[in-house]
CSV table of C-alpha atoms in Angstrom, one decimal:
chain,number,residue,atom,x,y,z
A,1,MET,CA,-53.9,-20.8,11.3
A,2,ILE,CA,-50.3,-22.8,9.3
A,3,ARG,CA,-50.4,-20.7,6.9
A,4,GLN,CA,-50.6,-18.2,9.7
A,5,PHE,CA,-48.0,-19.9,11.4
A,6,LEU,CA,-46.1,-20.3,7.8
A,7,PHE,CA,-46.4,-16.6,7.0
A,8,PHE,CA,-44.8,-15.1,10.4
A,9,ILE,CA,-42.1,-17.9,9.5
A,10,LEU,CA,-41.4,-15.6,6.0
A,11,LEU,CA,-42.1,-12.6,7.3
A,12,SER,CA,-39.6,-13.0,10.0
A,13,GLY,CA,-36.6,-14.4,7.8
A,14,LEU,CA,-37.0,-10.9,5.4
A,15,ILE,CA,-37.1,-9.3,8.2
A,16,THR,CA,-33.9,-10.1,9.0
A,17,THR,CA,-32.0,-11.0,5.6
A,18,ALA,CA,-32.9,-7.0,5.4
A,19,PHE,CA,-31.5,-6.0,8.3
A,20,ALA,CA,-28.2,-8.0,7.3
A,21,GLN,CA,-28.3,-6.6,3.8
A,22,ASP,CA,-27.6,-3.2,6.3
A,23,GLN,CA,-24.4,-3.8,7.8
A,24,LEU,CA,-20.9,-5.9,7.1
A,25,THR,CA,-19.1,-8.5,10.3
A,26,GLY,CA,-16.1,-10.1,9.5
A,27,ARG,CA,-12.8,-10.1,12.0
A,28,VAL,CA,-9.1,-8.7,11.5
A,29,TYR,CA,-6.0,-10.7,11.7
A,30,GLU,CA,-2.5,-9.9,12.2
A,31,ASN,CA,-0.8,-10.7,8.6
A,32,GLN,CA,2.7,-12.3,10.1
A,33,SER,CA,1.2,-14.2,13.2
A,34,LYS,CA,-3.1,-14.5,12.6
A,35,VAL,CA,-3.9,-12.8,16.2
A,36,PHE,CA,-6.5,-11.3,16.3
A,37,LEU,CA,-6.8,-7.1,16.5
A,38,GLN,CA,-8.4,-5.5,18.8
A,39,GLY,CA,-8.3,-2.0,19.2
A,40,ILE,CA,-8.9,-1.8,14.9
A,41,ARG,CA,-11.3,1.3,14.0
A,42,VAL,CA,-13.1,-0.3,10.8
A,43,GLU,CA,-14.8,3.4,8.9
A,44,ASP,CA,-16.7,3.1,6.3
A,45,LEU,CA,-15.4,6.7,3.7
A,46,LYS,CA,-19.7,6.9,3.0
A,47,SER,CA,-21.6,6.9,5.5
A,48,ARG,CA,-17.8,7.8,7.9
A,49,ALA,CA,-20.0,5.2,10.4
A,50,MET,CA,-17.5,4.1,12.6
A,51,THR,CA,-17.0,0.9,14.6
A,52,MET,CA,-12.9,-0.8,16.9
A,53,THR,CA,-12.7,-4.8,17.1
A,54,GLY,CA,-13.4,-6.9,19.8
A,55,PRO,CA,-11.1,-8.7,21.7
A,56,ASP,CA,-12.0,-11.9,18.9
A,57,GLY,CA,-11.1,-8.9,16.7
A,58,SER,CA,-14.4,-9.0,14.7
A,59,PHE,CA,-16.6,-6.3,14.4
A,60,THR,CA,-20.0,-4.9,12.6
A,61,LEU,CA,-20.5,-2.0,10.8
A,62,LYS,CA,-23.4,-0.6,9.4
A,63,ALA,CA,-22.7,-0.2,5.6
A,64,ALA,CA,-24.1,-0.7,2.2
A,65,VAL,CA,-22.9,-2.3,-1.2
A,66,GLY,CA,-20.7,-0.3,-3.6
A,67,ASP,CA,-18.7,1.9,0.2
A,68,VAL,CA,-15.5,1.6,0.5
A,69,VAL,CA,-13.8,0.6,4.5
A,70,CYS,CA,-10.8,1.3,5.8
A,71,PHE,CA,-8.5,-0.4,8.9
A,72,THR,CA,-7.1,2.0,10.8
A,73,ASN,CA,-4.4,0.9,13.8
A,74,SER,CA,-1.4,3.2,14.9
A,75,ASN,CA,0.9,0.4,15.3
A,76,TYR,CA,-0.2,-1.8,11.9
A,77,LYS,CA,-0.4,-0.8,8.1
A,78,PRO,CA,-3.6,1.8,6.9
A,79,ASP,CA,-6.5,-1.4,4.6
A,80,THR,CA,-9.4,-0.5,2.1
A,81,LEU,CA,-11.9,-2.9,1.0
A,82,TYR,CA,-14.4,-1.6,-1.6
A,83,LEU,CA,-17.4,-3.9,-1.1
A,84,ALA,CA,-18.7,-5.7,-3.9
A,85,ASP,CA,-20.6,-8.2,-1.3
A,86,LEU,CA,-21.2,-7.8,2.7
A,87,LYS,CA,-20.9,-11.4,3.2
A,88,TYR,CA,-18.8,-12.3,6.2
A,89,VAL,CA,-14.6,-10.5,5.3
A,90,GLN,CA,-11.2,-11.8,7.2
A,91,VAL,CA,-9.1,-9.0,6.6
A,92,PHE,CA,-5.9,-8.9,7.4
A,93,LEU,CA,-3.3,-6.5,8.4
A,94,ASP,CA,0.5,-6.4,8.1
A,95,PRO,CA,2.6,-3.8,10.9
A,96,LYS,CA,4.2,-1.0,11.0
A,97,VAL,CA,8.0,-1.9,11.1
A,98,THR,CA,10.6,0.8,12.7
A,99,MET,CA,14.4,0.1,11.2
A,100,LEU,CA,16.4,2.1,13.3
A,101,ASN,CA,19.5,3.8,12.2
A,102,GLU,CA,23.0,2.0,12.9
A,103,VAL,CA,25.7,4.0,15.0
A,104,THR,CA,28.9,3.3,14.8
A,105,VAL,CA,31.0,4.3,17.0
A,106,THR,CA,34.8,5.6,15.8
A,107,ASN,CA,38.4,7.4,17.4
A,108,GLN,CA,37.7,5.8,20.7
A,109,GLU,CA,39.4,3.4,22.7
A,110,ILE,CA,37.3,0.6,24.3
A,111,LYS,CA,40.3,-1.5,26.7
A,112,LYS,CA,39.9,-4.8,26.6
A,113,ASN,CA,36.8,-5.6,29.3
A,114,ALA,CA,36.8,-2.0,31.0
A,115,GLY,CA,32.9,-1.3,30.8
A,116,PHE,CA,30.5,-0.3,34.0
A,117,THR,CA,29.7,-0.7,37.1
A,118,THR,CA,26.7,-0.6,39.0
A,119,GLN,CA,25.3,1.3,43.0
A,120,LYS,CA,22.6,2.3,44.0
A,121,GLN,CA,22.7,6.1,45.7
A,122,PRO,CA,19.7,6.4,47.7
A,123,GLY,CA,19.8,9.9,48.1
A,124,LEU,CA,20.4,11.7,43.9
A,125,ALA,CA,17.9,11.6,41.4
A,126,GLY,CA,15.4,9.8,43.1
A,127,SER,CA,16.9,6.4,44.1
A,128,GLN,CA,18.4,5.2,40.5
A,129,THR,CA,20.5,3.6,40.3
A,130,VAL,CA,24.5,5.3,38.3
A,131,LEU,CA,26.4,3.6,36.5
A,132,TYR,CA,30.1,4.1,37.0
A,133,GLN,CA,32.2,3.6,33.8
A,134,THR,CA,34.9,1.5,35.4
A,135,ASP,CA,37.8,0.5,33.4
A,136,GLU,CA,39.3,-3.4,33.2
A,137,ASN,CA,39.8,-3.7,36.4
A,138,GLY,CA,36.7,-2.4,37.6
A,139,ASN,CA,38.3,1.0,38.7
A,140,PRO,CA,36.2,3.6,37.9
A,141,ILE,CA,36.7,6.0,35.3
A,142,GLY,CA,35.2,8.9,34.6
A,143,GLY,CA,32.3,10.4,35.2
A,144,LEU,CA,28.8,8.4,35.5
A,145,LYS,CA,25.2,7.4,33.6
A,146,MET,CA,21.3,7.3,35.3
A,147,ASN,CA,20.2,4.7,34.5
A,148,ILE,CA,16.7,5.2,34.4
A,149,ALA,CA,14.4,1.7,34.8
A,150,ASP,CA,14.2,2.2,38.1
A,151,GLY,CA,12.4,5.4,38.4
A,152,GLY,CA,10.4,5.8,35.5
A,153,GLU,CA,10.4,4.4,31.5
A,154,THR,CA,13.9,2.4,29.8
A,155,PRO,CA,15.3,3.6,26.6
A,156,LYS,CA,13.8,0.8,24.8
A,157,GLN,CA,10.4,2.4,26.8
A,158,HIS,CA,11.4,5.6,25.7
A,159,GLU,CA,11.6,4.5,21.7
A,160,ALA,CA,9.3,2.5,21.3
A,161,LYS,CA,6.5,5.3,23.0
A,162,VAL,CA,8.4,8.2,20.2
A,163,SER,CA,8.4,5.8,17.0
A,164,ARG,CA,3.7,5.0,17.8
A,165,THR,CA,3.8,9.3,18.3
A,166,GLU,CA,5.1,9.3,15.4
A,167,ALA,CA,2.8,6.9,13.7
A,168,GLN,CA,-0.3,8.4,15.1
A,169,LYS,CA,1.0,12.4,13.8
A,170,ASP,CA,1.9,11.1,10.3
A,171,GLN,CA,-1.6,8.8,9.6
A,172,ILE,CA,-2.8,12.6,10.7
A,173,ARG,CA,-0.9,14.0,8.5
A,174,LYS,CA,-2.6,11.8,5.5
A,175,VAL,CA,-6.0,12.4,6.4
A,176,PHE,CA,-5.6,17.0,6.8
A,177,ASN,CA,-3.2,17.7,4.5
A,178,ALA,CA,-5.2,19.8,0.7
A,179,GLU,CA,-4.6,16.7,-1.2
A,180,ASN,CA,-8.2,14.6,1.1
A,181,LEU,CA,-10.0,17.1,2.3
A,182,LYS,CA,-10.9,19.5,-0.2
A,183,LYS,CA,-14.0,16.4,-0.5
A,184,TYR,CA,-14.5,18.3,2.3
A,185,LEU,CA,-14.2,21.4,1.8
A,186,PRO,CA,-15.1,23.8,-0.1
A,187,ILE,CA,-11.5,26.0,0.2
A,188,THR,CA,-8.8,26.2,-1.9
A,189,GLY,CA,-5.0,27.6,-1.6
A,190,GLN,CA,-3.7,29.3,1.5
A,191,GLU,CA,-7.6,29.8,3.3
A,192,MET,CA,-6.7,25.9,3.2
A,193,GLU,CA,-3.2,25.3,4.4
A,194,ASN,CA,-5.0,28.2,7.6
A,195,PHE,CA,-7.7,25.9,8.5
A,196,ILE,CA,-5.1,22.5,8.1
A,197,ILE,CA,-2.7,24.7,10.8
A,198,LEU,CA,-5.9,25.6,12.8
A,199,TYR,CA,-7.6,22.7,13.2
A,200,THR,CA,-5.7,19.6,12.8
A,201,PRO,CA,-6.2,17.8,16.0
A,202,ASP,CA,-4.3,16.8,18.5
A,203,ILE,CA,-3.1,12.9,18.6
A,204,ASN,CA,-5.9,12.5,22.0
A,205,THR,CA,-8.4,14.4,19.9
A,206,TYR,CA,-7.8,12.1,16.6
A,207,PHE,CA,-8.0,8.5,18.3
A,208,ALA,CA,-10.8,9.1,20.7
A,209,PRO,CA,-13.1,5.9,20.1
A,210,THR,CA,-16.1,8.7,19.9
A,211,PHE,CA,-13.8,11.2,17.1
A,212,ASN,CA,-16.0,11.4,13.3
A,213,LEU,CA,-14.9,12.8,10.9
A,214,VAL,CA,-16.9,14.4,9.3
A,215,ALA,CA,-18.2,16.1,12.7
A,216,TYR,CA,-15.2,17.6,12.9
A,217,LEU,CA,-14.6,19.3,10.1
A,218,ASN,CA,-17.9,20.0,10.6
A,219,ALA,CA,-18.0,21.6,13.9
A,220,ASN,CA,-14.0,23.8,12.9
A,221,TYR,CA,-15.1,24.6,9.6
A,222,GLU,CA,-18.3,26.7,11.1
A,223,GLU,CA,-15.9,28.6,13.5
A,224,PHE,CA,-14.0,29.1,10.4
A,225,ASN,CA,-16.3,31.2,8.6
A,226,LYS,CA,-16.4,33.4,11.5
A,227,ILE,CA,-13.4,34.5,10.8
A,228,PRO,CA,-14.1,38.0,8.7
A,229,VAL,CA,-12.8,36.2,4.8
A,230,ASP,CA,-9.6,38.9,4.1
A,231,GLN,CA,-7.8,37.6,7.1
A,232,ARG,CA,-8.9,33.9,6.3
A,233,GLN,CA,-6.8,33.5,3.5
A,234,SER,CA,-3.8,35.9,5.2
A,235,LYS,CA,-0.8,34.8,5.1
A,236,SER,CA,-0.3,36.2,8.7
A,237,LEU,CA,-3.0,34.4,10.3
A,238,THR,CA,-1.6,31.5,11.5
A,239,GLN,CA,2.1,32.6,12.7
A,240,LEU,CA,0.6,33.4,16.0
A,241,VAL,CA,-0.6,30.5,15.9
A,242,PRO,CA,1.7,27.2,17.8
A,243,ASP,CA,1.9,23.8,15.9
A,244,LYS,CA,-0.2,20.8,18.3
A,245,ASN,CA,1.7,18.3,16.9
């Protein structure tokens, strides 16, 4: 009985060890603040296994020694990790920083104490706040400007949204280019350019939790092969295809 019990414990330990050897676990932090990062895409570039980090930045990914794991998010610089072993890892990502161009105002005389006064216009433009430019005495001197803070996104929010969208597009372009896609597709030259224009995914598709690069490429390559060869290799194939990005 004792032998059977010891054998059972040993067998359970071996099964647990074997299972653990097939997984990578860890946690992702922001490099500057050291806060946990949720929603980071963690992908094994060899097996294409993928997961997302949880609220505490932790993740578990099916992986093997020798694989390369990539960590990506639209707000952070991507990073890769070569797996020399499957020990617990801590990954620190640097946030992307968007530098704004300096704006210089010239050839304009701005009177001291001149500014803007605000008035609500209930019947105008959805009840937004209207800004009247005023002189030093507070009297209106010109046209009006709309403050969209009451009825929509602020300029700062709009600026952040545009910046985030451009960062996402840039990340997609880094994947959907000829140099990278030749690792997966047996096409080159004009044929490759046509494929990229036709099948580069939009932001919603690429950043969906269920998106799988290999499966996406395989499905679209099958569709691409249904096009006659002379058309697939023609410069005129994509002339009428709108740019999705």
